[in-house]
Tab-separated table of C-alpha atoms in Angstrom:
chain	number	residue	atom	x	y	z
V	16	ALA	CA	83.522	7.713	82.280
V	17	GLN	CA	82.921	11.008	80.448
V	18	THR	CA	85.171	11.711	77.463
V	19	LEU	CA	85.304	15.299	78.749
V	20	PRO	CA	85.843	15.087	82.516
V	21	PRO	CA	83.630	17.467	84.496
V	22	LEU	CA	85.204	20.422	86.275
V	23	GLU	CA	83.407	19.353	89.432
V	24	VAL	CA	80.885	16.771	90.600
V	25	ILE	CA	78.409	17.786	93.293
V	26	VAL	CA	76.095	15.248	94.916
V	27	VAL	CA	73.171	16.591	96.923
V	28	ASP	CA	71.738	13.977	99.272
V	29	ASP	CA	68.114	15.035	99.698
V	30	GLY	CA	67.489	13.204	102.969
V	31	SER	CA	68.107	9.694	101.626
V	32	SER	CA	67.677	6.682	103.900
V	33	ASP	CA	70.024	4.322	102.035
V	34	GLY	CA	73.816	4.157	101.802
V	35	THR	CA	74.254	7.133	99.517
V	36	ALA	CA	76.448	9.091	101.915
V	37	ASP	CA	78.805	6.169	102.527
V	38	VAL	CA	79.231	5.531	98.792
V	39	VAL	CA	79.714	9.149	97.739
V	40	GLN	CA	82.230	9.954	100.440
V	41	ARG	CA	84.588	7.293	99.092
V	42	PHE	CA	85.326	9.648	96.185
V	43	ASP	CA	87.601	12.502	97.249
V	44	ALA	CA	86.908	14.554	94.128
V	45	VAL	CA	83.144	14.602	94.693
V	46	ARG	CA	81.609	17.356	96.781
V	47	PHE	CA	78.902	15.917	99.026
V	48	ILE	CA	76.088	18.133	100.359
V	49	PRO	CA	73.490	16.511	102.642
V	50	GLN	CA	70.209	18.240	103.371
V	51	PRO	CA	66.807	17.338	104.860
V	52	ASN	CA	64.395	15.926	102.294
V	53	ALA	CA	62.833	18.802	100.366
V	54	GLY	CA	62.227	17.359	96.890
V	55	PRO	CA	63.982	17.407	93.508
V	56	ALA	CA	63.664	21.164	92.948
V	57	ALA	CA	65.376	22.011	96.234
V	58	ALA	CA	68.111	19.428	95.658
V	59	ARG	CA	68.870	20.772	92.184
V	60	ASN	CA	68.891	24.354	93.449
V	61	THR	CA	71.367	23.451	96.185
V	62	ALA	CA	73.683	21.968	93.557
V	63	ILE	CA	73.333	24.940	91.199
V	64	ARG	CA	74.131	27.416	93.973
V	65	ALA	CA	77.196	25.382	94.967
V	66	ALA	CA	78.506	24.939	91.413
V	67	SER	CA	81.376	27.091	90.183
V	68	GLY	CA	81.368	26.145	86.490
V	69	ALA	CA	80.106	28.239	83.588
V	70	PHE	CA	78.054	25.304	82.261
V	71	ILE	CA	75.746	23.280	84.519
V	72	ALA	CA	74.459	19.752	83.833
V	73	LEU	CA	71.968	18.072	86.172
V	74	LEU	CA	71.558	14.337	86.675
V	75	ASP	CA	68.962	12.578	88.814
V	76	HIS	CA	70.182	9.623	90.843
V	77	ASP	CA	68.362	7.009	88.783
V	78	ASP	CA	69.466	8.105	85.299
V	79	LEU	CA	72.727	7.916	83.320
V	80	PHE	CA	74.794	10.140	81.046
V	81	PRO	CA	76.198	8.545	77.864
V	82	ALA	CA	80.010	8.775	77.871
V	83	GLU	CA	80.221	11.603	75.289
V	84	ARG	CA	77.406	13.659	76.758
V	85	LEU	CA	79.427	16.471	78.344
V	86	GLU	CA	81.825	16.731	75.421
V	87	ARG	CA	79.051	17.090	72.860
V	88	MET	CA	76.999	19.565	74.855
V	89	VAL	CA	79.949	21.776	75.767
V	90	ALA	CA	80.979	21.795	72.091
V	91	ALA	CA	77.461	22.850	71.101
V	92	LEU	CA	77.450	25.785	73.526
V	93	LEU	CA	80.943	26.893	72.526
V	94	ALA	CA	79.923	26.780	68.860
V	95	HIS	CA	76.770	28.824	69.597
V	96	PRO	CA	77.802	31.602	71.996
V	97	GLY	CA	74.359	33.192	71.677
V	98	ALA	CA	72.606	30.086	73.035
V	99	ASP	CA	71.601	30.032	76.697
V	100	TYR	CA	71.315	26.264	76.918
V	101	ALA	CA	71.778	23.107	74.888
V	102	VAL	CA	69.254	20.289	74.803
V	103	GLY	CA	69.690	16.779	73.425
V	104	LYS	CA	67.678	13.586	73.151
V	105	GLN	CA	66.767	11.078	75.824
V	106	ARG	CA	66.639	7.311	75.567
V	107	LEU	CA	63.994	5.622	77.699
V	108	THR	CA	64.928	2.283	79.250
V	109	LEU	CA	62.436	0.088	81.093
V	110	MET	CA	64.229	-1.755	83.873
V	111	PRO	CA	63.612	-5.537	84.230
V	112	GLY	CA	60.389	-6.270	86.081
V	113	ALA	CA	59.184	-2.675	86.091
V	114	ALA	CA	55.647	-1.853	84.982
V	115	LEU	CA	55.027	0.561	82.149
V	116	PRO	CA	54.197	4.088	83.330
V	117	TYR	CA	50.671	5.214	82.502
V	118	TRP	CA	51.942	7.511	79.735
V	119	LEU	CA	53.858	4.793	77.849
V	120	LYS	CA	51.900	2.311	75.736
V	121	SER	CA	54.693	-0.174	74.978
V	122	THR	CA	58.445	-0.572	74.620
V	123	GLU	CA	58.263	-0.555	70.833
V	124	VAL	CA	60.881	1.711	69.280
V	125	ALA	CA	58.306	4.036	67.707
V	126	GLU	CA	56.565	4.486	71.056
V	127	LEU	CA	59.799	5.163	72.954
V	128	ASP	CA	60.880	7.635	70.279
V	129	ARG	CA	57.819	9.790	70.991
V	130	PHE	CA	59.557	10.946	74.173
V	131	ARG	CA	63.100	11.517	72.851
V	132	ASP	CA	62.564	15.260	72.430
V	133	GLU	CA	61.326	16.148	75.893
V	134	HIS	CA	63.136	18.883	77.825
V	135	CYS	CA	63.640	17.260	81.208
V	136	PRO	CA	66.494	18.587	83.401
V	137	GLY	CA	68.806	15.695	82.535
V	138	GLN	CA	68.663	16.613	78.843
V	139	LEU	CA	69.862	20.165	79.391
V	140	MET	CA	73.164	21.922	79.816
V	141	MET	CA	72.618	25.539	80.853
V	142	ARG	CA	74.928	28.465	81.177
V	143	ARG	CA	75.097	29.749	84.734
V	144	GLU	CA	73.970	33.205	83.613
V	145	ALA	CA	70.854	31.604	82.091
V	146	PHE	CA	69.805	30.479	85.566
V	147	ASP	CA	70.562	34.002	86.793
V	148	ARG	CA	68.087	35.327	84.220
V	149	VAL	CA	65.300	32.783	84.500
V	150	GLY	CA	65.619	31.801	88.148
V	151	LEU	CA	65.991	28.408	89.797
V	152	PHE	CA	63.501	25.575	90.144
V	153	ASP	CA	60.299	26.306	92.093
V	154	GLU	CA	60.862	24.569	95.424
V	155	ALA	CA	57.154	24.725	96.263
V	156	MET	CA	56.579	22.106	93.560
V	157	THR	CA	57.645	19.040	95.536
V	158	SER	CA	55.771	16.324	93.621
V	159	GLY	CA	56.791	17.101	90.055
V	160	GLY	CA	56.203	19.768	87.449
V	161	GLU	CA	59.164	21.928	88.484
V	162	ASP	CA	60.912	21.031	85.229
V	163	ILE	CA	57.893	22.045	83.126
V	164	ASP	CA	57.643	25.286	85.059
V	165	LEU	CA	61.319	26.037	84.393
V	166	MET	CA	60.941	25.445	80.645
V	167	PHE	CA	57.875	27.704	80.537
V	168	ARG	CA	59.957	30.437	82.191
V	169	CYS	CA	62.826	29.869	79.758
V	170	ALA	CA	60.433	30.483	76.862
V	171	GLU	CA	58.842	33.499	78.537
V	172	THR	CA	62.246	35.031	79.264
V	173	GLY	CA	63.339	34.515	75.663
V	174	LEU	CA	66.213	32.141	76.349
V	175	VAL	CA	67.808	30.707	73.212
V	176	GLU	CA	68.333	26.959	72.884
V	177	VAL	CA	70.624	24.943	70.659
V	178	ILE	CA	69.399	21.456	69.809
V	179	ILE	CA	71.741	18.548	69.272
V	180	GLU	CA	70.612	15.244	67.801
V	181	ASP	CA	72.589	12.986	70.151
V	182	ASP	CA	71.244	10.993	73.083
V	183	VAL	CA	72.439	12.862	76.167
V	184	LEU	CA	70.391	11.033	78.793
V	185	ILE	CA	69.524	7.432	79.524
V	186	ARG	CA	66.320	7.726	81.520
V	187	ARG	CA	65.625	4.581	83.508
V	188	LEU	CA	62.026	3.653	84.297
V	189	HIS	CA	62.009	1.431	87.371
V	190	GLY	CA	58.543	1.665	88.835
V	191	SER	CA	59.273	4.231	91.568
V	192	ASN	CA	59.796	7.273	89.359
V	193	PHE	CA	57.813	10.418	90.192
V	194	THR	CA	56.217	10.178	86.766
V	195	MET	CA	54.567	6.843	87.619
V	196	ASN	CA	51.896	8.592	89.681
V	197	GLU	CA	49.241	9.867	87.285
V	198	ALA	CA	47.336	11.897	89.888
V	199	ASP	CA	50.487	13.694	91.028
V	200	MET	CA	51.544	14.383	87.447
V	201	ARG	CA	48.146	15.848	86.562
V	202	ARG	CA	48.291	18.111	89.628
V	203	ALA	CA	51.841	19.126	88.757
V	204	MET	CA	50.888	20.036	85.190
V	205	PHE	CA	47.908	22.018	86.435
V	206	GLU	CA	50.165	23.894	88.876
V	207	ALA	CA	52.718	24.671	86.165
V	208	LEU	CA	49.976	25.992	83.879
V	209	ARG	CA	48.438	28.016	86.707
V	210	ASN	CA	51.801	29.592	87.496
V	211	ARG	CA	52.272	30.413	83.820
V	212	ALA	CA	48.840	32.047	83.614
V	213	ARG	CA	49.549	34.082	86.766
V	214	ARG	CA	52.850	35.364	85.343
V	215	ARG	CA	51.090	36.396	82.132
V	216	ARG	CA	48.469	38.333	84.079
V	217	GLN	CA	51.183	40.100	86.079
V	218	SER	CA	53.384	40.966	83.097
V	219	PRO	CA	53.158	44.576	81.836
């Protein structure tokens, strides 16, 4: 339903056990790539390697793009040729019956707005050459934190971002999200920070 139709749609099935393959293969225009379960980083990397477009937008299976998302983000990158990626806002939505994640105090507007400016993969549109410069997601990080690690590397590499004020991602909280597990998220953050410290020690 995008106002700017995508050049291509690639679905990476990361070892799912539901009917994903049957659903996706009904759509002739969608490229379907199955692989053994290896985690979000590996799935995203498979899609990035397979993509042929100059601009790459990633979407996890449980989230949504607003209808004007691609149009607005492509326009932002075309208007700012020196920018390596565009980033917009996210809108958190708690699905019916789902418990609040540990990091969210309530569904009050002010509380939800605290997370609008995060830089999760679904909020980004990156130029292909930006991935060539900064590298892909760290596939060793299978339980989260690969997105934080990527953004650290973007900053360290000096990538330039352009910020747009529109919602570009509807992030659905349903109770089974990776970010529901506090212990895993703490380990993931520690790993991302450890990787960052190691790169700093190794830099000339």
